[in-house]
């Protein structure tokens, strides 16, 4: 059985959602970042951490892709052209959505106060709107980023859409909003939300 460390209001949500999609049993420990429980497995103190037997795995994207590969679901096979496209979308989502939201968080409450530059947030919000337009292009007719097949980047992208709402980032793209709504309606997403 897997163990997931990290509360649902963090990137741990992605891992829990993936496990719900896969129908895999898990134990959830809502350990806060930098807590002793987390540092025991990840010296940086960052969440999420996935415990699989003796192994402690870090980074939500690496964990999602590991689980998808291991259970042969929500991914195209490694070494295929489809997988190369899928990985390209994963990196696009990390660079253009996750990174902007994370930089805004760092300048809001993560960095020591004297190193925060609050004005950067306006620039990040402006850039985020462009990112949403690019995401909508990639979605095309959907329903998922890889067409008919839900894959790892769908979990990361739609988690970022929810994060954007909480962070008061602009979410005014109809195509992306309809996509995020479809993803949030999934039973596995709903079960994950209920963990909090
Ligand atoms: N790229 C990593 C980022 C992990 C990360 O920064 N997690 C946040 C919570 S969502 C955290 O632990 N922050 C505390 C810190 O940076 O010290 C991932 O996707 O898991």
PDB file of C-alpha atoms and ligand atoms in Angstrom:
ATOM      1  CA  UNK A   1       0.000   0.000   0.000  1.00  0.00           C
ATOM      2  CA  UNK A   2       1.176   3.528  -0.772  1.00  0.00           C
ATOM      3  CA  UNK A   3       1.542   6.350   1.752  1.00  0.00           C
ATOM      4  CA  UNK A   4       1.154   9.975   0.669  1.00  0.00           C
ATOM      5  CA  UNK A   5       2.595  12.770   2.779  1.00  0.00           C
ATOM      6  CA  UNK A   6       1.168  16.247   2.312  1.00  0.00           C
ATOM      7  CA  UNK A   7      -2.148  18.006   2.802  1.00  0.00           C
ATOM      8  CA  UNK A   8      -4.721  18.321   0.035  1.00  0.00           C
ATOM      9  CA  UNK A   9      -4.182  22.088  -0.245  1.00  0.00           C
ATOM     10  CA  UNK A  10      -0.750  21.409  -1.764  1.00  0.00           C
ATOM     11  CA  UNK A  11       0.642  19.543  -4.768  1.00  0.00           C
ATOM     12  CA  UNK A  12      -0.038  16.359  -2.758  1.00  0.00           C
ATOM     13  CA  UNK A  13      -3.595  16.717  -4.141  1.00  0.00           C
ATOM     14  CA  UNK A  14      -2.247  15.620  -7.549  1.00  0.00           C
ATOM     15  CA  UNK A  15      -0.813  12.388  -6.155  1.00  0.00           C
ATOM     16  CA  UNK A  16      -3.947  11.561  -4.171  1.00  0.00           C
ATOM     17  CA  UNK A  17      -6.102  12.269  -7.225  1.00  0.00           C
ATOM     18  CA  UNK A  18      -3.923   9.984  -9.359  1.00  0.00           C
ATOM     19  CA  UNK A  19      -4.248   7.165  -6.806  1.00  0.00           C
ATOM     20  CA  UNK A  20      -8.025   7.669  -6.784  1.00  0.00           C
ATOM     21  CA  UNK A  21      -8.101   7.520 -10.610  1.00  0.00           C
ATOM     22  CA  UNK A  22      -6.054   4.308 -10.498  1.00  0.00           C
ATOM     23  CA  UNK A  23      -8.208   2.800  -7.740  1.00  0.00           C
ATOM     24  CA  UNK A  24      -5.076   2.056  -5.657  1.00  0.00           C
ATOM     25  CA  UNK A  25      -5.329   1.921  -1.865  1.00  0.00           C
ATOM     26  CA  UNK A  26      -3.245   4.415   0.113  1.00  0.00           C
ATOM     27  CA  UNK A  27      -2.706   5.915   3.508  1.00  0.00           C
ATOM     28  CA  UNK A  28      -2.832   9.692   3.661  1.00  0.00           C
ATOM     29  CA  UNK A  29      -0.770  11.660   6.174  1.00  0.00           C
ATOM     30  CA  UNK A  30      -1.548  15.377   5.885  1.00  0.00           C
ATOM     31  CA  UNK A  31       1.940  16.344   7.067  1.00  0.00           C
ATOM     32  CA  UNK A  32       2.815  20.033   6.633  1.00  0.00           C
ATOM     33  CA  UNK A  33       5.867  21.042   4.559  1.00  0.00           C
ATOM     34  CA  UNK A  34       9.155  21.228   6.517  1.00  0.00           C
ATOM     35  CA  UNK A  35       7.681  19.089   9.323  1.00  0.00           C
ATOM     36  CA  UNK A  36       9.768  16.356  10.947  1.00  0.00           C
ATOM     37  CA  UNK A  37       7.561  13.682   9.352  1.00  0.00           C
ATOM     38  CA  UNK A  38       8.408  15.041   5.903  1.00  0.00           C
ATOM     39  CA  UNK A  39      12.106  15.783   6.544  1.00  0.00           C
ATOM     40  CA  UNK A  40      12.555  12.172   7.611  1.00  0.00           C
ATOM     41  CA  UNK A  41      11.910  11.191   3.963  1.00  0.00           C
ATOM     42  CA  UNK A  42      12.810  14.343   2.039  1.00  0.00           C
ATOM     43  CA  UNK A  43      15.581  16.527   3.456  1.00  0.00           C
ATOM     44  CA  UNK A  44      14.231  19.624   1.654  1.00  0.00           C
ATOM     45  CA  UNK A  45      11.012  19.310   3.680  1.00  0.00           C
ATOM     46  CA  UNK A  46       8.922  19.659   0.511  1.00  0.00           C
ATOM     47  CA  UNK A  47       5.667  17.853  -0.103  1.00  0.00           C
ATOM     48  CA  UNK A  48       4.374  15.663  -1.608  1.00  0.00           C
ATOM     49  CA  UNK A  49       6.316  12.519  -0.764  1.00  0.00           C
ATOM     50  CA  UNK A  50       5.098   9.077  -1.841  1.00  0.00           C
ATOM     51  CA  UNK A  51       6.255   6.081   0.168  1.00  0.00           C
ATOM     52  CA  UNK A  52       6.283   2.872  -1.836  1.00  0.00           C
ATOM     53  CA  UNK A  53       7.768   0.088   0.257  1.00  0.00           C
ATOM     54  CA  UNK A  54      11.270   1.216   1.259  1.00  0.00           C
ATOM     55  CA  UNK A  55      11.345   4.008  -1.342  1.00  0.00           C
ATOM     56  CA  UNK A  56      10.486   7.648  -0.618  1.00  0.00           C
ATOM     57  CA  UNK A  57       9.665   9.398  -3.908  1.00  0.00           C
ATOM     58  CA  UNK A  58       9.594  13.178  -4.327  1.00  0.00           C
ATOM     59  CA  UNK A  59       8.229  15.737  -6.818  1.00  0.00           C
ATOM     60  CA  UNK A  60       4.578  15.488  -7.803  1.00  0.00           C
ATOM     61  CA  UNK A  61       5.247  15.148 -11.539  1.00  0.00           C
ATOM     62  CA  UNK A  62       7.830  12.395 -11.059  1.00  0.00           C
ATOM     63  CA  UNK A  63       5.449  10.584  -8.725  1.00  0.00           C
ATOM     64  CA  UNK A  64       2.468  10.880 -11.101  1.00  0.00           C
ATOM     65  CA  UNK A  65       4.479   9.576 -14.029  1.00  0.00           C
ATOM     66  CA  UNK A  66       5.900   6.728 -11.912  1.00  0.00           C
ATOM     67  CA  UNK A  67       2.405   5.651 -10.851  1.00  0.00           C
ATOM     68  CA  UNK A  68       1.027   5.964 -14.379  1.00  0.00           C
ATOM     69  CA  UNK A  69       3.894   3.876 -15.818  1.00  0.00           C
ATOM     70  CA  UNK A  70       3.719   1.287 -13.059  1.00  0.00           C
ATOM     71  CA  UNK A  71      -0.030   0.745 -13.396  1.00  0.00           C
ATOM     72  CA  UNK A  72      -0.072   1.333 -17.165  1.00  0.00           C
ATOM     73  CA  UNK A  73      -2.877   3.873 -17.035  1.00  0.00           C
ATOM     74  CA  UNK A  74      -3.196   7.618 -17.711  1.00  0.00           C
ATOM     75  CA  UNK A  75      -0.052   7.608 -19.855  1.00  0.00           C
ATOM     76  CA  UNK A  76       1.229   6.629 -23.269  1.00  0.00           C
ATOM     77  CA  UNK A  77       4.064   4.080 -23.175  1.00  0.00           C
ATOM     78  CA  UNK A  78       7.660   5.297 -22.721  1.00  0.00           C
ATOM     79  CA  UNK A  79       9.512   5.422 -26.019  1.00  0.00           C
ATOM     80  CA  UNK A  80       6.411   6.152 -28.130  1.00  0.00           C
ATOM     81  CA  UNK A  81       5.862   9.331 -30.151  1.00  0.00           C
ATOM     82  CA  UNK A  82       2.626   9.891 -28.219  1.00  0.00           C
ATOM     83  CA  UNK A  83       4.608   9.774 -24.971  1.00  0.00           C
ATOM     84  CA  UNK A  84       7.057  12.359 -26.310  1.00  0.00           C
ATOM     85  CA  UNK A  85       4.095  14.662 -27.074  1.00  0.00           C
ATOM     86  CA  UNK A  86       2.590  13.931 -23.662  1.00  0.00           C
ATOM     87  CA  UNK A  87       5.883  14.764 -21.891  1.00  0.00           C
ATOM     88  CA  UNK A  88       6.155  17.961 -23.945  1.00  0.00           C
ATOM     89  CA  UNK A  89       2.737  19.010 -22.635  1.00  0.00           C
ATOM     90  CA  UNK A  90       3.738  18.087 -19.071  1.00  0.00           C
ATOM     91  CA  UNK A  91       6.763  20.391 -19.328  1.00  0.00           C
ATOM     92  CA  UNK A  92       4.698  23.135 -20.955  1.00  0.00           C
ATOM     93  CA  UNK A  93       2.261  23.006 -18.005  1.00  0.00           C
ATOM     94  CA  UNK A  94       5.119  23.085 -15.485  1.00  0.00           C
ATOM     95  CA  UNK A  95       6.899  25.977 -17.214  1.00  0.00           C
ATOM     96  CA  UNK A  96       3.883  28.108 -18.112  1.00  0.00           C
ATOM     97  CA  UNK A  97       1.352  27.454 -15.329  1.00  0.00           C
ATOM     98  CA  UNK A  98       2.932  25.824 -12.264  1.00  0.00           C
ATOM     99  CA  UNK A  99       6.074  27.995 -12.343  1.00  0.00           C
ATOM    100  CA  UNK A 100       4.085  31.254 -12.509  1.00  0.00           C
ATOM    101  CA  UNK A 101       1.812  30.242  -9.628  1.00  0.00           C
ATOM    102  CA  UNK A 102       4.755  29.010  -7.577  1.00  0.00           C
ATOM    103  CA  UNK A 103       6.727  32.229  -8.128  1.00  0.00           C
ATOM    104  CA  UNK A 104       3.677  34.205  -6.967  1.00  0.00           C
ATOM    105  CA  UNK A 105       3.436  32.007  -3.847  1.00  0.00           C
ATOM    106  CA  UNK A 106       7.140  32.480  -3.113  1.00  0.00           C
ATOM    107  CA  UNK A 107       6.757  36.249  -3.281  1.00  0.00           C
ATOM    108  CA  UNK A 108       3.609  36.097  -1.117  1.00  0.00           C
ATOM    109  CA  UNK A 109       4.490  33.800   1.792  1.00  0.00           C
ATOM    110  CA  UNK A 110       7.436  31.463   1.113  1.00  0.00           C
ATOM    111  CA  UNK A 111      10.494  33.736   0.772  1.00  0.00           C
ATOM    112  CA  UNK A 112      11.795  35.675   3.772  1.00  0.00           C
ATOM    113  CA  UNK A 113       9.870  38.963   3.814  1.00  0.00           C
ATOM    114  CA  UNK A 114      12.900  41.076   2.871  1.00  0.00           C
ATOM    115  CA  UNK A 115      13.331  39.074  -0.354  1.00  0.00           C
ATOM    116  CA  UNK A 116       9.713  39.309  -1.533  1.00  0.00           C
ATOM    117  CA  UNK A 117       8.919  41.499  -4.532  1.00  0.00           C
ATOM    118  CA  UNK A 118       5.108  41.780  -4.465  1.00  0.00           C
ATOM    119  CA  UNK A 119       5.041  43.785  -7.730  1.00  0.00           C
ATOM    120  CA  UNK A 120       6.162  40.689  -9.656  1.00  0.00           C
ATOM    121  CA  UNK A 121       2.649  39.260  -9.238  1.00  0.00           C
ATOM    122  CA  UNK A 122       1.071  41.660 -11.746  1.00  0.00           C
ATOM    123  CA  UNK A 123       3.569  40.553 -14.357  1.00  0.00           C
ATOM    124  CA  UNK A 124       2.960  36.859 -13.551  1.00  0.00           C
ATOM    125  CA  UNK A 125      -0.815  37.326 -13.829  1.00  0.00           C
ATOM    126  CA  UNK A 126      -0.431  38.981 -17.209  1.00  0.00           C
ATOM    127  CA  UNK A 127       1.791  36.118 -18.395  1.00  0.00           C
ATOM    128  CA  UNK A 128      -0.669  33.558 -17.026  1.00  0.00           C
ATOM    129  CA  UNK A 129      -3.398  34.811 -19.367  1.00  0.00           C
ATOM    130  CA  UNK A 130      -1.138  34.082 -22.324  1.00  0.00           C
ATOM    131  CA  UNK A 131      -0.401  30.636 -20.865  1.00  0.00           C
ATOM    132  CA  UNK A 132      -4.146  29.907 -20.674  1.00  0.00           C
ATOM    133  CA  UNK A 133      -4.549  30.840 -24.327  1.00  0.00           C
ATOM    134  CA  UNK A 134      -1.706  28.419 -25.213  1.00  0.00           C
ATOM    135  CA  UNK A 135      -3.325  25.730 -23.044  1.00  0.00           C
ATOM    136  CA  UNK A 136      -6.648  26.240 -24.864  1.00  0.00           C
ATOM    137  CA  UNK A 137      -4.823  25.802 -28.209  1.00  0.00           C
ATOM    138  CA  UNK A 138      -3.296  22.552 -26.988  1.00  0.00           C
ATOM    139  CA  UNK A 139      -6.697  21.336 -25.797  1.00  0.00           C
ATOM    140  CA  UNK A 140      -8.238  21.888 -29.223  1.00  0.00           C
ATOM    141  CA  UNK A 141     -11.411  19.806 -29.342  1.00  0.00           C
ATOM    142  CA  UNK A 142     -10.271  17.835 -26.291  1.00  0.00           C
ATOM    143  CA  UNK A 143     -11.705  16.480 -24.173  1.00  0.00           C
ATOM    144  CA  UNK A 144      -8.157  16.026 -22.770  1.00  0.00           C
ATOM    145  CA  UNK A 145      -4.745  17.538 -23.539  1.00  0.00           C
ATOM    146  CA  UNK A 146      -3.846  14.341 -25.438  1.00  0.00           C
ATOM    147  CA  UNK A 147      -7.213  14.162 -27.214  1.00  0.00           C
ATOM    148  CA  UNK A 148      -9.399  11.237 -26.199  1.00  0.00           C
ATOM    149  CA  UNK A 149      -6.997   9.939 -23.538  1.00  0.00           C
ATOM    150  CA  UNK A 150      -6.598  11.443 -20.065  1.00  0.00           C
ATOM    151  CA  UNK A 151      -2.922  11.537 -19.100  1.00  0.00           C
ATOM    152  CA  UNK A 152      -0.561  12.887 -16.414  1.00  0.00           C
ATOM    153  CA  UNK A 153      -0.509  16.521 -17.671  1.00  0.00           C
ATOM    154  CA  UNK A 154      -4.316  16.723 -17.315  1.00  0.00           C
ATOM    155  CA  UNK A 155      -3.950  16.226 -13.571  1.00  0.00           C
ATOM    156  CA  UNK A 156      -1.231  18.877 -13.281  1.00  0.00           C
ATOM    157  CA  UNK A 157      -2.976  21.406 -15.554  1.00  0.00           C
ATOM    158  CA  UNK A 158      -6.376  21.148 -13.912  1.00  0.00           C
ATOM    159  CA  UNK A 159      -4.805  21.276 -10.443  1.00  0.00           C
ATOM    160  CA  UNK A 160      -3.087  24.509 -11.549  1.00  0.00           C
ATOM    161  CA  UNK A 161      -6.475  25.894 -12.663  1.00  0.00           C
ATOM    162  CA  UNK A 162      -7.865  25.377  -9.143  1.00  0.00           C
ATOM    163  CA  UNK A 163      -4.693  26.841  -7.645  1.00  0.00           C
ATOM    164  CA  UNK A 164      -5.069  29.893  -9.913  1.00  0.00           C
ATOM    165  CA  UNK A 165      -8.558  30.570  -8.544  1.00  0.00           C
ATOM    166  CA  UNK A 166      -7.291  30.407  -4.942  1.00  0.00           C
ATOM    167  CA  UNK A 167      -4.328  32.655  -5.839  1.00  0.00           C
ATOM    168  CA  UNK A 168      -6.694  35.140  -7.564  1.00  0.00           C
ATOM    169  CA  UNK A 169      -5.039  34.695 -10.942  1.00  0.00           C
ATOM    170  CA  UNK A 170      -7.124  35.494 -14.040  1.00  0.00           C
ATOM    171  CA  UNK A 171      -9.173  32.511 -15.223  1.00  0.00           C
ATOM    172  CA  UNK A 172     -11.132  34.074 -18.050  1.00  0.00           C
ATOM    173  CA  UNK A 173     -10.599  31.574 -20.817  1.00  0.00           C
ATOM    174  CA  UNK A 174     -13.878  29.791 -21.688  1.00  0.00           C
ATOM    175  CA  UNK A 175     -12.198  26.726 -23.229  1.00  0.00           C
ATOM    176  CA  UNK A 176      -9.934  26.255 -20.183  1.00  0.00           C
ATOM    177  CA  UNK A 177     -12.760  26.914 -17.716  1.00  0.00           C
ATOM    178  CA  UNK A 178     -14.978  24.289 -19.380  1.00  0.00           C
ATOM    179  CA  UNK A 179     -12.056  21.820 -19.297  1.00  0.00           C
ATOM    180  CA  UNK A 180     -11.310  22.529 -15.607  1.00  0.00           C
ATOM    181  CA  UNK A 181     -14.986  22.084 -14.770  1.00  0.00           C
ATOM    182  CA  UNK A 182     -15.081  18.708 -16.574  1.00  0.00           C
ATOM    183  CA  UNK A 183     -11.986  17.575 -14.694  1.00  0.00           C
ATOM    184  CA  UNK A 184     -13.350  18.690 -11.329  1.00  0.00           C
ATOM    185  CA  UNK A 185     -16.574  16.751 -11.992  1.00  0.00           C
ATOM    186  CA  UNK A 186     -14.651  13.456 -12.157  1.00  0.00           C
ATOM    187  CA  UNK A 187     -15.591  11.123  -9.289  1.00  0.00           C
ATOM    188  CA  UNK A 188     -11.896  10.581  -8.419  1.00  0.00           C
ATOM    189  CA  UNK A 189     -11.383  14.361  -8.120  1.00  0.00           C
ATOM    190  CA  UNK A 190     -14.465  14.645  -5.909  1.00  0.00           C
ATOM    191  CA  UNK A 191     -13.264  11.823  -3.645  1.00  0.00           C
ATOM    192  CA  UNK A 192      -9.870  13.557  -3.304  1.00  0.00           C
ATOM    193  CA  UNK A 193     -11.486  16.883  -2.429  1.00  0.00           C
ATOM    194  CA  UNK A 194     -13.516  15.129   0.275  1.00  0.00           C
ATOM    195  CA  UNK A 195     -10.263  14.078   2.033  1.00  0.00           C
ATOM    196  CA  UNK A 196      -9.921  17.622   3.394  1.00  0.00           C
TER     197      UNK A 196
HETATM  198  N1  LIG B   1       8.230  20.549  -7.950  1.00  0.00           N
HETATM  199  C1  LIG B   1       7.808  20.056  -6.664  1.00  0.00           C
HETATM  200  C2  LIG B   1       7.498  21.236  -5.754  1.00  0.00           C
HETATM  201  C3  LIG B   1       7.230  20.807  -4.326  1.00  0.00           C
HETATM  202  C4  LIG B   1       6.870  21.994  -3.454  1.00  0.00           C
HETATM  203  O1  LIG B   1       7.484  23.078  -3.571  1.00  0.00           O
HETATM  204  N2  LIG B   1       5.865  21.793  -2.604  1.00  0.00           N
HETATM  205  C5  LIG B   1       5.415  22.863  -1.722  1.00  0.00           C
HETATM  206  C6  LIG B   1       3.967  22.611  -1.307  1.00  0.00           C
HETATM  207  S1  LIG B   1       2.881  22.493  -2.730  1.00  0.00           S
HETATM  208  C7  LIG B   1       6.275  22.880  -0.494  1.00  0.00           C
HETATM  209  O2  LIG B   1       6.567  21.851   0.065  1.00  0.00           O
HETATM  210  N3  LIG B   1       6.677  24.092  -0.082  1.00  0.00           N
HETATM  211  C8  LIG B   1       7.454  24.304   1.110  1.00  0.00           C
HETATM  212  C9  LIG B   1       8.795  24.859   0.771  1.00  0.00           C
HETATM  213  O3  LIG B   1       9.066  25.229  -0.387  1.00  0.00           O
HETATM  214  O4  LIG B   1       9.615  24.947   1.670  1.00  0.00           O
HETATM  215  C10 LIG B   1       6.579  19.152  -6.834  1.00  0.00           C
HETATM  216  O5  LIG B   1       5.890  19.252  -7.869  1.00  0.00           O
HETATM  217  O6  LIG B   1       6.321  18.317  -5.970  1.00  0.00           O
END
